[in-house]
Amino acid sequence: MTLHHLTRATLAATLIASFSHAVLAETPADVQVPDGNTIALETVGVGAITYMCETKEDGNMGWVFKGPDAALNASDGSQVGSYYGPPATWEALDGSKVTGTQLATATNGDGNIPLQLVEANPAEGEGAMTGVSYIQRLNTQGGVAPNVACDMEHDGATAVVTYQADYIFWAAE
């Protein structure tokens, strides 16, 4: 590799890192990861969320979240894991997986599921998810409950809604 190529590679890596940090700097405070953590893995989740028309806790009919089913892809588009639930589970292709507890959400515009911060439970299995402390869901697109009738006539109906989001996995430094 020539110095010219090395310089271009270094510049590209610096620009990517700068862009990544700039995007994270714009993240609402509620869903920012605490200091003392560093990015371990960045993925794009592409999949669907299932909702069911049923009686909610308040006694009214409505679309109730039932769970996600998404591929977790690397920046080159290759699948590196999956996201499913309940319970919400992020699983790497190596078999390691984490669940977690939602700490906070932040709105992300009409038609998009909220941004999210999750504190990870200890990983099951050794691999990519080992040591993950937090998971952020950012840059959400779609995924909200459908805007169609949900009443006694539709009780038990399901709706599958597509979505995409960045899932950033963090580990303690």
C-alpha positions as a printed Julia matrix, in Angstrom:
173×3 Matrix{Float64}:
   0.0     0.0    0.0
   1.4     3.38  -0.97
   1.49    6.4    1.3
  -1.2     7.95  -0.9
  -3.49    4.93  -0.36
  -2.69    4.84   3.35
  -3.54    8.54   3.66
  -6.82    8.05   1.79
  -7.7     5.07   3.99
  -6.87    7.04   7.14
  -8.91   10.0    5.9
 -11.86    7.76   5.08
 -11.73    6.12   8.51
 -11.51    9.53  10.18
 -14.48   10.84   8.2
 -16.57    7.78   9.06
 -15.67    8.08  12.75
 -16.38   11.83  12.7
 -19.74   11.28  11.0
 -20.65    8.57  13.5
 -19.76   10.81  16.45
 -21.62   13.76  14.89
 -24.77   11.66  14.53
 -24.42   10.43  18.11
 -23.85   14.01  19.33
 -27.26   14.94  17.86
 -28.94   12.14  19.79
 -31.5    13.42  22.32
 -30.14   13.47  25.87
 -32.72   10.95  27.1
 -31.31    8.19  24.89
 -27.59    8.98  25.14
 -25.33    6.31  26.56
 -23.55    7.2   29.82
 -19.87    8.12  29.75
 -17.5     5.21  30.23
 -18.88    3.18  27.32
 -17.61    2.75  23.79
 -19.2     1.48  20.59
 -18.71   -2.27  20.21
 -20.93   -2.93  17.16
 -23.04   -0.84  14.78
 -25.87   -2.5   12.84
 -28.93   -1.63  10.78
 -32.07   -3.51  11.72
 -34.39   -4.19   8.8
 -37.61   -6.05   9.45
 -41.13   -5.86  10.76
 -43.13   -5.26  13.93
 -46.33   -7.16  14.62
 -49.34   -5.51  16.25
 -52.64   -7.11  17.3
 -56.05   -5.49  17.56
 -57.29   -6.19  21.09
 -58.69   -4.66  24.24
 -55.97   -2.6   25.91
 -55.39   -2.15  29.65
 -57.57    0.98  29.64
 -60.53   -1.06  28.32
 -60.47    0.5   24.84
 -59.74   -1.39  21.64
 -56.41   -0.61  20.02
 -53.34   -1.93  18.24
 -51.02   -3.57  20.78
 -47.31   -4.2   20.13
 -46.57   -7.94  19.96
 -42.94   -8.02  18.87
 -40.2    -7.35  16.34
 -38.57   -9.62  13.77
 -35.58   -8.02  12.06
 -32.22   -8.84  10.52
 -29.25   -6.97  11.99
 -26.93   -6.02   9.15
 -23.38   -4.7    9.01
 -22.57   -1.58   6.98
 -21.78   -3.78   3.96
 -25.3    -5.26   4.09
 -24.26   -8.69   5.37
 -26.39  -10.1    8.16
 -24.58  -10.27  11.5
 -27.52  -11.09  13.75
 -31.23  -10.81  14.42
 -33.62   -8.96  16.69
 -36.81  -10.62  17.89
 -39.15  -10.91  20.82
 -40.72  -10.88  23.25
 -38.67  -10.54  25.23
 -36.65   -8.14  23.09
 -33.58  -10.17  22.15
 -30.57   -9.2   20.05
 -28.73  -12.31  18.83
 -25.47  -12.44  16.87
 -24.88  -15.14  14.27
 -22.31  -16.65  16.65
 -25.17  -17.52  19.04
 -24.4   -14.93  21.72
 -27.42  -12.84  22.69
 -28.64  -10.15  25.05
 -31.94   -8.97  26.42
 -32.38   -5.74  28.29
 -34.47   -3.19  30.13
 -35.7    -0.07  28.37
 -34.39    3.02  30.14
 -35.72    5.8   27.9
 -37.32    6.72  24.59
 -37.43    9.88  22.49
 -39.79   10.77  19.67
 -38.52   10.64  16.1
 -41.27   12.18  14.02
 -44.66   11.03  12.79
 -44.77    7.52  11.41
 -41.56    6.39  13.14
 -41.15    4.3   16.27
 -39.28    6.18  19.0
 -35.56    6.24  19.54
 -34.63    4.04  22.48
 -31.98    3.37  25.11
 -31.8    -0.13  26.61
 -29.57   -1.34  29.43
 -28.37   -4.82  28.47
 -28.53   -7.83  30.74
 -25.42  -10.04  30.83
 -24.99  -11.88  27.52
 -25.89  -15.51  27.06
 -23.1   -17.35  25.25
 -19.67  -16.09  24.25
 -19.28  -13.91  21.18
 -20.19  -10.55  19.7
 -22.76   -9.73  22.41
 -20.41  -10.52  25.31
 -19.76   -7.36  27.31
 -22.56   -5.3   25.74
 -23.75   -2.78  28.32
 -26.24   -0.63  26.38
 -28.16   -0.74  23.11
 -29.36    2.37  21.31
 -32.05    2.37  18.64
 -31.52    5.41  16.42
 -32.57    6.71  12.98
 -35.89    4.88  13.1
 -38.03    4.71   9.97
 -41.58    3.35  10.08
 -42.77    0.67  12.46
 -45.72    2.44  14.1
 -49.07    0.76  14.64
 -51.3     0.86  11.57
 -53.76    3.69  11.08
 -56.71    1.41  10.34
 -59.8     0.47  12.31
 -59.34   -1.6   15.45
 -62.71   -2.38  17.0
 -64.7    -5.41  18.17
 -65.25   -6.41  14.54
 -61.46   -6.63  14.08
 -60.64   -8.12  17.51
 -57.69  -10.5   17.12
 -56.58   -9.14  13.75
 -52.84   -8.77  13.27
 -50.9    -6.19  11.3
 -47.26   -6.48  10.3
 -45.53   -3.13   9.73
 -42.07   -2.76   8.18
 -39.38   -0.67   9.82
 -35.69    0.1    9.85
 -33.44    1.4   12.63
 -29.8     1.63  13.58
 -28.89   -0.52  16.57
 -25.7     0.62  18.29
 -24.22   -1.81  20.81
 -22.02   -0.33  23.55
 -19.57   -1.93  25.98
 -17.97   -0.55  29.13
 -14.51    0.9   28.5
